[in-house]
């Protein structure tokens, strides 16, 4: 009788079942590994299996794609000014990151996208800092490395409802913490915060009055995250729709529930923009032009005349003739004159950038020295190590000195008191500085700036737009006066008062701005969205550590394919 369990050997020596033999309950002990791909004809890698060079090429292509997708948000800022683009600009980048085959690749996608973002929003610095722009982008791009891992962990595959909800909170919060870290002045300051792209959207300015530019950034990234959920699979789409609905409710509440600042008076401010004056005697010709334009303002019932940054190249405290000239000018227009000096101080060593106030009867003694300086532009970080930057770019030959405290200046107008809080150039990018001035009693914030180095770039328009956010955040009018444009003024609600003065103009303009004594939510509570972001990211990390947000394991089909079981 034939043994039904006896096996024979085929020509290759492999054991073979008798015909009709039923498979056992598991893999047979002598079964060879199941082939994944059929061998290709001839030498070389099997079809469908990439060689090491192919994988490296694909990886490099993916990295370049991430760089390009990370650069897309730059289109939402001035000059392109496509503010609506901000609400979908992160979607392509996030869709790429979520498809990463592993956490390491997702981190690399985040890093490369961060490099692209920084290069795009700071590209106008290239003529000044040269290779340092790329170095800066590569180093600071590391901030997006954990964000890439977070995006993949919460949005990769088919997100469960729990992961989708967590993504709506944690992905925007993670982006906000990146903006916080790179806002440190030593890392270049808060230039290109995503919420700043909404500077001319009235409802976004209302949100800024509640939680600063941080709250606007949070809303923008939340909308992008919800849009990604709409793209991935039917299940998470319901969460995406709920997220968009919640954002719409927040916007509607801000539009209808946050009142415009109550007007308590007005102030007439003149902005003097002398224009471009190059050459060895450019500084003196610029001063003469500013004097000429200021004299033309006589008889216009002004409360204040403002000059741009570095409009005076000598310290009037050590130059009595210059001090007398500025005093006579203030007397001519019958209004205080706020100038900006970029020179060695007469009473202490070092070069300072300072705002000085001159009344019709002489200097008031009020002086504000710039506290936050531009890396490489006004000082070289670690000059002993990086001092060679002065030989390849337009880095500062000598470091400027820092001021020690903000100053609020009281205008001597003989009527109701008016307090002015000066900021110098780059400082208008920092929300906390204008908030501090308002806390110290400022009725009007004045920004003195000079962007002539970047005259034909996106920088002047982007810089001027920041004043709108500072006005909305604090509920105080903001005047942004430059040497060469763009100069602009904004009311306490963040809306621009009159047209901006372009970079091709040499003129003086007067703006009548409403005053307000309102205390905005941001002025009262400060950076509360940032604190909330820390809480959300911490909670999601804790939940992930506890396994609550673990991604389901992929279904294993290999055994079923071999055994024929469904």
XYZ file of C-alpha atoms in Angstrom:
566
model
C 0.000 0.000 0.000
C 1.364 3.405 -0.939
C 2.231 5.718 1.924
C 0.326 8.984 1.292
C 2.937 10.961 3.289
C 5.931 9.642 1.380
C 7.737 12.257 -0.681
C 9.801 11.881 -3.776
C 12.641 13.972 -5.081
C 12.448 15.918 -8.272
C 15.321 16.543 -10.619
C 16.563 19.420 -8.524
C 16.672 17.324 -5.367
C 13.812 19.200 -3.714
C 11.183 17.157 -1.905
C 7.927 16.857 -3.842
C 4.443 15.839 -2.631
C 2.602 13.007 -4.182
C -0.285 14.059 -6.345
C -3.329 14.818 -4.289
C -1.398 15.485 -1.103
C -3.089 18.130 1.048
C -0.999 20.982 2.384
C -0.245 20.917 6.063
C -1.380 23.537 8.572
C 1.706 25.677 8.171
C 4.688 26.244 5.919
C 6.412 23.009 4.931
C 9.797 22.539 6.534
C 11.550 22.074 3.243
C 9.779 24.837 1.333
C 12.175 27.381 -0.078
C 11.681 31.132 0.257
C 8.867 32.531 -1.817
C 10.322 34.491 -4.742
C 9.305 38.120 -4.822
C 10.360 38.958 -8.340
C 11.154 36.749 -11.248
C 14.805 36.805 -12.231
C 15.572 39.148 -15.065
C 17.220 38.087 -18.252
C 20.948 38.250 -18.162
C 23.268 39.867 -15.625
C 22.387 42.872 -13.487
C 19.758 43.604 -10.869
C 16.395 41.928 -11.078
C 13.662 43.953 -12.754
C 11.857 46.157 -10.228
C 14.786 46.071 -7.776
C 16.707 49.344 -7.701
C 20.452 49.316 -7.561
C 22.267 51.330 -4.915
C 22.909 54.090 -7.452
C 19.232 54.100 -8.431
C 18.118 54.426 -4.837
C 20.566 57.272 -4.259
C 19.347 59.027 -7.395
C 15.729 58.666 -6.327
C 16.614 59.934 -2.858
C 18.400 62.970 -4.267
C 15.453 63.720 -6.532
C 13.059 63.491 -3.609
C 15.259 65.836 -1.578
C 15.314 68.412 -4.385
C 11.552 68.114 -4.667
C 11.233 68.780 -0.929
C 13.419 71.885 -1.292
C 11.158 73.185 -4.056
C 7.935 72.437 -2.188
C 9.293 74.060 0.966
C 9.920 77.265 -0.999
C 6.283 77.624 -2.088
C 5.077 79.598 0.993
C 7.286 82.547 -0.039
C 4.704 83.449 -2.677
C 2.241 84.446 0.059
C 4.468 87.310 1.237
C 5.040 90.660 -0.466
C 6.074 91.264 -3.266
C 3.961 88.481 -4.830
C 1.490 89.051 -1.993
C -0.738 86.030 -2.734
C -2.163 86.020 0.797
C -4.728 83.315 -0.030
C -1.941 80.981 -1.115
C -0.794 80.729 2.513
C -3.803 78.512 3.307
C -2.713 75.747 0.914
C 1.009 76.405 0.433
C 2.118 73.669 2.845
C -0.144 70.974 1.405
C 2.229 69.696 -1.347
C 5.149 69.563 1.093
C 3.104 67.738 3.750
C 1.730 65.264 1.198
C 5.306 64.411 0.250
C 6.424 63.999 3.863
C 3.531 61.720 4.805
C 4.540 59.245 2.069
C 8.074 58.855 3.417
C 8.947 55.151 3.825
C 10.362 55.731 7.274
C 10.869 58.313 10.012
C 14.420 59.032 8.857
C 13.265 59.890 5.337
C 10.423 62.028 6.735
C 12.928 63.946 8.853
C 15.088 64.505 5.768
C 12.050 65.732 3.817
C 11.313 68.175 6.629
C 14.906 69.389 6.706
C 15.120 69.856 2.932
C 11.770 71.659 2.877
C 12.969 73.944 5.662
C 16.079 74.774 3.632
C 13.886 75.672 0.655
C 11.611 77.810 2.810
C 14.480 79.793 4.340
C 16.253 80.309 1.025
C 13.034 81.570 -0.559
C 11.988 84.021 2.146
C 15.552 85.339 2.621
C 16.788 85.209 -0.984
C 17.211 88.988 -1.085
C 20.083 88.641 1.401
C 22.232 86.809 -1.133
C 24.128 89.899 -2.438
C 25.071 90.815 1.131
C 25.879 87.519 2.848
C 26.727 85.288 -0.131
C 27.570 81.742 0.977
C 26.369 82.410 4.516
C 22.781 82.359 3.263
C 23.131 78.711 2.292
C 24.946 77.883 5.522
C 22.209 79.599 7.509
C 19.473 77.761 5.599
C 21.126 74.369 6.061
C 21.671 74.862 9.788
C 18.308 76.455 10.595
C 16.530 74.007 8.326
C 17.254 71.414 11.008
C 14.366 72.948 12.960
C 11.952 71.263 10.523
C 13.522 67.833 11.002
C 11.303 66.791 13.958
C 8.327 68.458 12.265
C 8.752 66.116 9.312
C 8.715 63.126 11.648
C 5.606 64.500 13.343
C 3.782 64.938 10.021
C 4.525 61.363 8.966
C 3.632 59.906 12.364
C 0.201 61.560 12.404
C -0.697 61.817 8.716
C 1.123 58.861 7.161
C -0.783 55.910 5.762
C -4.509 56.076 6.449
C -4.781 58.075 9.682
C -7.185 56.805 12.303
C -9.683 59.357 13.620
C -7.538 59.755 16.731
C -4.392 60.456 14.748
C -6.260 62.817 12.421
C -7.560 64.858 15.361
C -4.100 64.866 16.926
C -2.632 66.069 13.619
C -5.017 69.051 13.528
C -3.579 70.190 16.847
C 0.018 69.018 16.846
C 1.164 69.782 13.283
C 0.272 73.525 13.539
C 1.628 73.649 17.094
C 4.904 72.105 15.948
C 5.202 74.696 13.177
C 4.560 77.458 15.690
C 7.379 76.236 17.937
C 9.714 76.338 14.932
C 8.722 79.978 14.389
C 9.405 80.668 18.067
C 12.923 79.213 17.987
C 13.972 80.973 14.798
C 12.590 84.254 16.166
C 15.622 84.546 18.416
C 17.624 87.484 17.122
C 20.826 85.460 17.087
C 19.239 83.162 14.493
C 18.096 86.003 12.285
C 14.871 87.057 13.984
C 11.192 86.472 13.154
C 11.286 87.223 9.432
C 8.830 85.267 7.305
C 6.442 84.124 10.038
C 3.608 82.510 8.117
C 0.967 84.613 9.876
C 2.685 87.800 8.692
C 1.549 87.007 5.137
C -1.979 88.006 6.226
C -1.052 91.612 7.013
C -3.747 93.111 4.749
C -6.592 90.709 5.623
C -8.885 92.524 8.099
C -10.127 89.406 9.892
C -6.541 88.153 10.309
C -5.648 91.496 11.897
C -8.529 90.981 14.349
C -7.038 87.611 15.252
C -3.650 89.261 15.708
C -5.197 91.627 18.244
C -6.158 88.547 20.290
C -3.049 86.389 20.045
C -0.518 88.223 17.930
C 0.960 86.979 14.689
C 1.312 83.597 16.433
C -2.439 83.013 16.437
C -2.638 83.861 12.736
C 0.169 81.396 11.947
C -1.669 78.755 13.947
C -4.840 79.282 11.931
C -3.011 79.185 8.590
C -1.199 75.904 9.331
C -4.376 74.338 10.749
C -6.179 75.024 7.460
C -3.274 73.453 5.549
C -3.401 70.378 7.793
C -7.150 70.007 7.329
C -6.662 70.257 3.562
C -4.155 67.388 3.713
C -6.706 65.268 5.582
C -9.195 65.933 2.784
C -6.697 64.491 0.321
C -5.567 61.293 2.041
C -8.571 58.935 2.431
C -12.345 58.924 2.972
C -12.092 58.225 6.709
C -9.977 61.245 7.761
C -11.936 63.566 5.469
C -14.619 63.974 8.087
C -11.969 65.202 10.533
C -10.615 67.551 7.855
C -14.091 68.989 7.254
C -14.551 69.404 11.014
C -11.200 71.190 11.214
C -12.091 73.605 8.423
C -15.454 74.240 10.070
C -13.748 75.016 13.377
C -11.356 77.435 11.620
C -14.307 79.142 9.942
C -16.014 79.529 13.333
C -12.861 81.072 14.800
C -12.611 83.501 11.884
C -16.303 84.362 12.132
C -16.023 84.957 15.863
C -13.053 87.263 15.321
C -14.868 89.138 12.547
C -18.061 89.702 14.516
C -16.977 89.432 18.122
C -13.781 91.517 18.230
C -14.578 95.200 18.071
C -12.370 97.648 16.205
C -10.223 99.831 18.483
C -12.197 102.765 19.896
C -10.788 106.062 18.612
C -9.740 108.576 21.253
C -8.185 111.308 19.116
C -5.772 111.702 16.235
C -2.149 112.563 15.526
C -0.582 114.198 12.474
C 2.781 112.685 11.580
C 5.098 113.568 8.699
C 7.336 110.918 7.142
C 10.455 112.269 5.420
C 11.966 109.962 2.785
C 14.991 111.593 1.103
C 15.607 108.773 -1.389
C 18.763 107.125 -2.677
C 21.976 109.163 -2.499
C 25.108 107.174 -3.263
C 28.747 108.015 -3.626
C 31.380 109.237 -1.149
C 29.333 112.325 -0.208
C 26.005 110.452 -0.248
C 25.402 110.812 3.490
C 25.751 114.606 3.421
C 23.583 114.969 0.325
C 20.931 112.753 1.928
C 20.994 114.936 5.054
C 20.641 118.088 2.970
C 17.707 116.587 1.059
C 15.978 115.555 4.308
C 16.418 119.111 5.638
C 14.987 120.550 2.429
C 11.942 118.225 2.511
C 11.330 118.956 6.191
C 11.352 122.722 5.643
C 8.597 122.215 3.082
C 6.343 120.906 5.870
C 6.113 124.280 7.623
C 2.579 125.387 8.461
C 0.946 121.938 8.315
C 0.053 121.672 12.037
C 2.169 118.627 12.705
C 2.537 116.687 15.936
C 5.733 114.897 14.899
C 8.224 114.693 12.011
C 10.063 111.378 11.560
C 13.253 110.657 9.639
C 14.466 107.198 8.599
C 17.236 105.066 10.039
C 20.813 106.390 9.785
C 19.593 109.728 8.430
C 22.293 111.513 10.490
C 25.903 110.339 10.298
C 27.321 112.242 13.304
C 26.314 112.323 16.935
C 24.690 115.741 17.568
C 25.727 115.503 21.218
C 29.321 116.011 20.108
C 28.544 118.393 17.220
C 26.915 121.634 18.460
C 26.503 122.988 14.922
C 24.542 119.908 13.853
C 22.411 120.018 17.007
C 21.628 123.702 16.336
C 20.678 122.904 12.737
C 18.227 120.175 13.793
C 16.755 122.395 16.498
C 16.201 125.204 13.996
C 14.489 122.737 11.691
C 12.087 121.650 14.442
C 11.361 125.321 15.101
C 10.639 125.920 11.407
C 7.962 123.231 11.248
C 6.817 123.945 14.824
C 6.898 120.249 15.711
C 9.282 117.803 17.390
C 11.730 116.099 15.036
C 12.701 112.448 15.587
C 15.979 111.658 13.816
C 18.137 108.544 13.725
C 21.894 108.639 14.212
C 24.352 105.955 13.106
C 27.647 107.136 14.593
C 30.079 106.917 17.461
C 28.570 108.294 20.616
C 30.206 111.377 22.007
C 29.880 110.214 25.614
C 31.011 106.576 25.347
C 33.029 104.322 23.008
C 31.498 102.440 20.124
C 29.028 102.951 17.274
C 25.324 103.079 18.123
C 22.135 103.402 16.120
C 20.037 105.838 18.102
C 16.717 107.663 17.914
C 17.026 111.279 19.170
C 14.208 113.773 19.692
C 14.601 117.507 18.975
C 11.971 120.012 20.101
C 11.664 123.585 18.781
C 13.597 124.787 21.812
C 16.386 122.206 21.615
C 17.204 118.524 22.225
C 14.838 116.906 24.716
C 17.501 114.551 26.018
C 15.447 111.505 25.019
C 17.602 108.895 23.335
C 16.929 105.283 22.389
C 19.813 103.022 21.358
C 18.896 100.062 19.179
C 18.802 96.888 21.261
C 18.430 94.064 18.719
C 21.001 94.108 15.973
C 21.019 92.390 12.586
C 23.485 89.469 12.453
C 26.285 90.194 9.945
C 24.596 93.443 8.872
C 25.333 95.282 12.147
C 27.601 92.829 13.916
C 29.381 89.582 13.095
C 28.542 86.731 15.483
C 31.708 85.149 16.879
C 33.824 87.634 14.937
C 37.024 85.838 15.896
C 35.768 82.767 14.035
C 33.586 84.307 11.321
C 35.311 87.637 10.750
C 36.344 86.541 7.262
C 32.701 87.152 6.260
C 33.622 90.805 5.741
C 35.844 89.794 2.810
C 33.143 87.918 0.858
C 30.036 89.968 1.622
C 28.781 93.243 3.033
C 29.141 92.219 6.667
C 29.744 94.917 9.273
C 33.387 95.988 9.464
C 32.860 96.970 13.105
C 30.204 95.736 15.496
C 27.518 98.180 16.603
C 26.867 98.437 20.342
C 23.525 97.490 21.861
C 21.160 99.609 23.871
C 20.055 98.330 27.245
C 16.374 99.288 27.595
C 13.367 100.500 25.588
C 12.489 104.193 25.817
C 9.143 105.973 25.641
C 9.469 109.637 24.661
C 6.967 112.300 25.730
C 6.364 114.897 23.051
C 6.561 118.506 24.341
C 3.536 119.817 22.453
C 2.068 122.066 25.150
C -1.345 120.383 24.861
C -2.396 116.824 25.644
C 0.622 114.569 26.229
C 1.617 112.166 23.468
C 4.022 109.295 24.152
C 6.103 107.810 21.318
C 7.789 104.424 21.384
C 10.674 104.228 18.852
C 11.946 101.043 17.213
C 14.830 100.859 14.757
C 14.491 98.843 11.544
C 14.779 95.102 12.243
C 13.140 95.535 15.651
C 9.693 95.938 14.100
C 9.774 92.203 13.331
C 9.623 91.358 17.061
C 6.066 91.369 18.478
C 7.281 91.536 22.065
C 9.104 94.848 21.561
C 6.064 96.852 20.458
C 3.985 95.159 23.170
C 6.550 96.261 25.765
C 6.407 99.859 24.523
C 2.618 99.923 24.809
C 2.884 98.469 28.308
C 5.219 101.375 29.129
C 2.610 103.886 27.948
C 3.326 104.497 24.239
C 0.449 106.067 22.275
C 2.276 105.850 18.941
C 4.933 103.431 17.709
C 7.531 104.762 15.278
C 9.793 102.533 13.200
C 12.865 104.154 11.627
C 14.253 101.970 8.866
C 16.675 101.839 5.925
C 16.499 99.105 3.298
C 18.492 100.851 0.567
C 20.899 97.907 0.373
C 17.971 95.780 -0.824
C 16.250 98.468 -2.863
C 15.166 96.314 -5.812
C 14.200 93.220 -3.826
C 11.201 91.969 -1.886
C 12.649 93.285 1.381
C 11.199 96.843 1.477
C 7.617 95.669 0.922
C 7.921 92.810 3.400
C 9.436 95.071 6.021
C 6.757 97.734 5.663
C 4.018 95.102 5.974
C 5.221 94.091 9.440
C 4.037 97.425 10.855
C 0.439 96.423 10.109
C 0.778 93.397 12.407
C 2.399 95.455 15.166
C -0.443 98.004 14.985
C -3.167 95.358 15.135
C -1.453 93.494 17.968
C -1.095 96.553 20.185
C -4.083 98.703 19.191
C -1.720 101.619 18.529
C -0.937 103.415 15.248
C 2.446 102.593 13.735
C 4.533 104.814 11.465
C 7.178 103.066 9.347
C 9.564 105.677 7.934
C 12.526 104.803 5.726
C 15.335 106.587 3.914
C 14.568 105.112 0.515
C 11.163 103.373 0.765
C 8.816 101.765 1.374
C 7.378 104.150 3.991
C 3.842 103.589 5.309
C 1.550 104.358 8.245
C -1.112 102.181 9.861
C -4.017 102.873 12.167
C -4.621 101.027 15.449
C -6.605 98.333 13.609
C -3.654 97.553 11.327
C -5.156 99.083 8.201
C -2.911 101.324 6.138
C -3.607 105.052 6.256
C -3.144 106.462 2.776
C -0.899 105.018 0.067
C 2.585 103.766 0.792
C 5.591 105.773 -0.413
C 7.464 103.670 -2.958
C 11.161 103.063 -3.379
C 11.413 105.495 -6.305
C 10.214 108.527 -4.333
C 12.061 111.359 -2.614
C 9.361 113.179 -0.697
C 7.703 114.047 2.604
C 4.105 113.018 3.304
C 1.708 113.690 6.168
C -0.638 111.095 7.626
C -3.382 111.764 10.151
C -3.728 108.663 12.292
C -6.446 107.757 14.800
C -5.327 107.176 18.358
C -6.744 104.526 20.636
C -6.433 103.665 24.312
C -7.778 100.124 23.921
C -5.923 97.233 25.549
C -5.917 94.379 23.061
C -5.959 90.731 24.016
C -2.388 90.368 22.849
C -1.261 93.408 24.835
C -2.920 91.943 27.927
C -2.118 88.223 27.626
C 0.983 88.169 25.454
C 2.209 85.082 23.630
C -0.431 82.668 24.908
C -0.676 80.731 21.582
C 2.952 79.716 22.075
C 2.228 78.361 25.535
C -0.712 76.439 24.104
C 1.534 75.001 21.388
C 3.906 73.625 24.024
C 0.991 71.971 25.809
C -0.435 70.401 22.625
C 2.893 69.035 21.397
C 3.693 67.702 24.852
C 0.308 65.995 25.135
C 0.628 64.371 21.712
C 4.139 63.147 22.487
C 2.882 61.660 25.762
C -0.019 59.962 23.982
C 2.334 58.573 21.353
C 4.629 57.267 24.077
C 1.691 55.503 25.683
C 0.804 53.879 22.360
C -2.497 55.701 21.931
C -1.514 57.062 18.519
C 0.368 54.036 17.225
C -0.009 53.393 13.520
C -1.612 50.012 12.736
C 0.804 47.360 11.530
C 0.589 46.626 7.804
C -1.385 43.480 6.951
C 0.792 40.427 6.338
C -0.155 38.540 3.212
C 2.855 36.396 2.504
C 1.626 33.313 4.402
C -1.844 33.543 2.938
C -0.414 33.695 -0.550
C 1.636 30.528 0.064
C -1.121 28.521 1.733
C -3.955 29.729 -0.471
C -6.061 30.656 2.564
C -8.153 33.811 2.504
